[in-house]
Coordinates of C-alpha atoms in Angstrom, one line a residue:
Chain A
D1 CA -20.4 18.4 48.1
T2 CA -18.8 20.4 45.3
E3 CA -16.6 17.8 43.9
V4 CA -16.0 17.1 40.3
T5 CA -13.7 14.1 39.6
Q6 CA -11.6 13.4 36.6
T7 CA -9.6 10.5 35.4
P8 CA -6.8 9.9 34.5
K9 CA -4.7 12.6 36.3
H10 CA -1.9 12.3 33.8
L11 CA -1.9 10.9 30.2
V12 CA 0.9 10.4 27.7
M13 CA -0.2 9.4 24.3
G14 CA 1.2 9.1 20.8
M15 CA -0.3 10.8 17.8
T16 CA -1.9 7.6 16.6
N17 CA -3.4 6.6 19.9
K18 CA -7.1 6.7 21.0
K19 CA -7.8 7.6 24.6
S20 CA -10.6 9.0 26.6
L21 CA -10.8 11.4 29.5
K22 CA -13.6 10.9 32.0
C23 CA -15.4 13.4 34.3
E24 CA -18.1 12.7 36.9
Q25 CA -20.1 14.9 39.3
H26 CA -22.9 14.1 41.7
M27 CA -24.1 17.6 42.5
G28 CA -27.1 17.3 40.3
H29 CA -25.7 19.8 37.9
R30 CA -27.2 19.7 34.4
A31 CA -24.5 21.7 32.6
M32 CA -21.1 20.2 32.1
Y33 CA -18.0 21.7 30.4
W34 CA -14.7 20.8 28.8
Y35 CA -11.9 23.3 28.9
K36 CA -8.4 23.3 27.6
Q37 CA -5.7 25.3 29.5
K38 CA -2.2 26.0 28.4
A39 CA 0.4 27.1 30.9
K40 CA 0.1 30.7 32.1
K41 CA -3.2 31.2 30.2
P42 CA -6.8 31.2 31.2
P43 CA -8.9 28.2 30.4
E44 CA -10.4 28.0 26.9
L45 CA -13.9 26.6 26.5
M46 CA -14.2 23.6 24.2
F47 CA -17.7 22.1 24.7
V48 CA -20.8 22.6 26.8
Y49 CA -23.5 20.0 27.5
S50 CA -26.8 21.1 28.9
Y51 CA -29.3 18.5 29.9
E52 CA -27.1 15.9 28.2
K53 CA -27.3 17.7 24.9
L54 CA -24.3 19.4 23.2
S55 CA -25.0 23.1 23.6
I56 CA -21.7 24.7 22.6
N57 CA -18.9 23.5 20.4
E58 CA -16.2 26.2 20.2
S59 CA -14.9 25.1 16.8
V60 CA -12.9 22.4 18.3
P61 CA -11.1 20.0 15.8
S62 CA -12.8 16.7 15.2
R63 CA -10.0 14.8 16.8
F64 CA -11.7 15.8 20.1
S65 CA -15.1 14.1 20.5
P66 CA -17.2 14.8 23.5
E67 CA -19.9 12.5 24.9
C68 CA -22.4 12.8 27.7
P69 CA -23.8 9.4 28.6
N70 CA -25.9 10.6 31.4
S71 CA -26.4 13.6 33.7
S72 CA -23.4 12.7 35.9
L73 CA -20.8 11.7 33.3
L74 CA -18.9 13.5 30.6
N75 CA -16.3 12.0 28.4
L76 CA -13.8 13.4 26.0
H77 CA -12.6 11.0 23.3
L78 CA -9.2 11.7 21.8
H79 CA -7.9 10.5 18.5
A80 CA -4.9 11.4 16.3
L81 CA -3.9 14.3 18.5
Q82 CA -1.1 16.7 17.7
P83 CA 1.8 17.8 20.1
E84 CA 0.2 21.2 20.3
D85 CA -2.8 19.6 22.0
S86 CA -0.7 18.9 25.1
A87 CA -2.4 20.9 27.9
L88 CA -4.4 20.6 31.1
Y89 CA -7.9 19.5 30.3
L90 CA -10.5 20.6 32.8
C91 CA -14.0 19.4 33.3
A92 CA -16.5 21.7 35.1
S93 CA -20.2 21.5 36.0
S94 CA -22.8 24.0 37.0
Q95 CA -26.5 24.5 37.8
V96 CA -28.7 25.6 35.0
G97 CA -31.1 28.4 35.5
Q98 CA -34.8 27.7 35.5
G99 CA -37.1 28.7 32.6
A100 CA -36.4 29.0 29.0
V101 CA -33.3 31.1 29.4
A102 CA -30.1 29.4 30.6
V103 CA -28.5 31.4 33.4
Q104 CA -24.9 31.1 34.2
E105 CA -24.2 29.7 37.5
T106 CA -20.9 29.1 39.3
Q107 CA -18.8 26.5 37.5
Y108 CA -17.0 24.0 39.7
F109 CA -13.9 22.5 38.2
G110 CA -12.4 19.0 38.5
P111 CA -8.7 18.5 39.2
G112 CA -7.9 18.2 35.5
T113 CA -6.0 15.7 33.3
R114 CA -2.6 16.7 32.2
L115 CA -2.1 15.5 28.7
L116 CA 1.2 15.1 26.9
V117 CA 1.1 14.2 23.2
L118 CA 4.3 12.9 21.8
Chain B
E1 CA -17.5 41.8 22.0
L2 CA -17.0 41.3 25.7
K3 CA -13.4 41.7 26.9
V4 CA -12.1 41.3 30.4
E5 CA -8.8 42.9 31.5
Q6 CA -7.0 42.2 34.7
N7 CA -4.2 44.2 36.2
P8 CA -1.6 43.8 37.3
L9 CA -0.7 40.5 35.5
F10 CA 2.1 39.9 38.0
L11 CA 2.4 41.0 41.5
S12 CA 5.1 40.3 44.0
M13 CA 4.6 41.5 47.5
Q14 CA 5.7 41.0 51.1
E15 CA 3.7 39.3 53.7
G16 CA 1.6 41.6 55.8
K17 CA 1.0 44.1 53.0
N18 CA -2.3 45.0 51.4
Y19 CA -3.0 45.1 47.7
T20 CA -5.7 45.1 45.1
I21 CA -6.2 43.3 41.8
Y22 CA -8.5 45.0 39.3
C23 CA -10.8 43.4 36.7
N24 CA -12.4 45.6 34.1
Y25 CA -14.9 44.4 31.5
S26 CA -16.2 46.0 28.4
T27 CA -20.0 45.4 28.3
T28 CA -22.9 44.9 30.6
S29 CA -22.9 41.8 32.7
D30 CA -24.6 40.8 35.9
R31 CA -22.3 38.1 37.1
L32 CA -18.6 38.2 37.9
Y33 CA -16.6 35.4 39.2
W34 CA -13.2 35.1 40.9
Y35 CA -11.2 31.9 40.8
R36 CA -7.9 30.9 42.3
Q37 CA -5.4 28.5 40.7
D38 CA -2.4 27.1 42.4
P39 CA 0.5 26.0 40.1
G40 CA -0.3 22.7 38.3
K41 CA -3.7 22.6 40.0
S42 CA -7.3 23.2 39.0
L43 CA -9.5 26.3 39.5
E44 CA -11.1 27.0 42.8
S45 CA -14.2 29.2 43.0
L46 CA -13.7 32.1 45.4
F47 CA -16.6 34.5 44.8
V48 CA -19.5 35.2 42.6
L49 CA -20.7 38.7 42.5
L50 CA -24.3 39.2 41.3
S51 CA -25.2 42.8 41.6
N52 CA -24.0 46.3 41.7
G53 CA -22.3 47.1 45.0
A54 CA -21.9 43.4 45.9
V55 CA -19.2 42.8 48.4
K56 CA -18.0 39.4 49.6
Q57 CA -15.3 38.5 52.0
E58 CA -13.5 35.3 52.9
G59 CA -10.6 35.5 55.2
R60 CA -8.1 37.9 53.9
L61 CA -9.8 38.3 50.5
M62 CA -12.5 40.7 49.7
A63 CA -14.2 41.1 46.3
S64 CA -16.5 43.9 45.2
L65 CA -18.4 44.8 42.0
D66 CA -19.3 48.1 40.5
T67 CA -21.4 47.4 37.5
K68 CA -21.7 51.0 36.5
A69 CA -17.9 51.3 36.2
R70 CA -17.7 47.7 34.9
L71 CA -15.0 47.0 37.5
S72 CA -14.4 44.4 40.1
T73 CA -11.7 44.4 42.7
L74 CA -10.1 41.6 44.7
H75 CA -8.5 43.1 47.8
I76 CA -5.9 41.2 49.8
T77 CA -5.5 42.3 53.4
A78 CA -2.3 41.5 55.4
A79 CA -1.1 39.0 52.8
V80 CA 0.3 35.6 53.8
H81 CA 2.4 33.2 51.8
D82 CA -0.5 30.7 51.4
L83 CA -2.3 33.2 49.2
S84 CA 0.3 32.9 46.5
A85 CA -1.5 31.7 43.4
T86 CA -2.9 32.9 40.1
Y87 CA -6.2 34.7 40.4
F88 CA -8.7 34.9 37.5
C89 CA -11.8 37.0 37.1
A90 CA -14.4 35.8 34.7
V91 CA -17.6 37.5 33.4
D92 CA -20.6 35.7 32.0
M93 CA -22.1 36.3 28.5
D94 CA -25.7 36.8 29.6
S95 CA -28.0 33.8 29.1
N96 CA -25.1 31.8 27.9
Y97 CA -22.8 29.2 29.4
Q98 CA -19.7 31.0 28.3
L99 CA -17.4 32.8 30.6
I100 CA -15.0 35.4 29.4
W101 CA -11.8 35.2 31.3
G102 CA -9.2 37.7 32.3
A103 CA -5.6 36.8 31.6
G104 CA -5.0 36.1 35.3
T105 CA -2.9 37.8 38.0
K106 CA 0.1 35.8 39.3
L107 CA 0.5 36.7 42.9
I108 CA 3.7 35.9 44.8
I109 CA 3.8 36.7 48.5
K110 CA 7.2 36.5 50.0
P111 CA 7.7 35.6 53.6

């Protein structure tokens, strides 16, 4: 099973709203990722969690707040977003290499949440 | 700084033809990934290439890696319409969770 699920599939929100995106995987992967993808562009990494700890934060504005409650779940809390934040938000997960050095493994992507900020 | 360049960025071809997408990267890396993305959809993992000379095939798609030339190719044989999609290559930043992505190649295969 290489399935990553995301909810909701679509989200429309105003600039004053608070919403959350959810991601779940049951592949036993210990690395989970949030990406943002604009049309006709490759995905941009936002956050990485490794063993439920925030490992990478790619200078993302504080209106995006990630959370990893356990090894299977990843949330992205949204608050006071701007119209330019409208995009496809993708969650991904991967194995983590053994030993002290993290080794990149294939990332499996969820179906994404298409976000529109009005 | 690791950079990944794909070419062509856009490719329109007829069914039944063969073509190759190229992915060049600027510094040493041991892992290269190919992904497919259909319009409005997510990214699907196609291949991971781990070592010099690696070749993988799935149906009409074949990917190869030349680490000395820092080049990977995705070859399409006897293209069919269902292969129309955007194809991305991505290279890892050793010992890091980050992938460096190519810009993507939008492939349109006309019946």
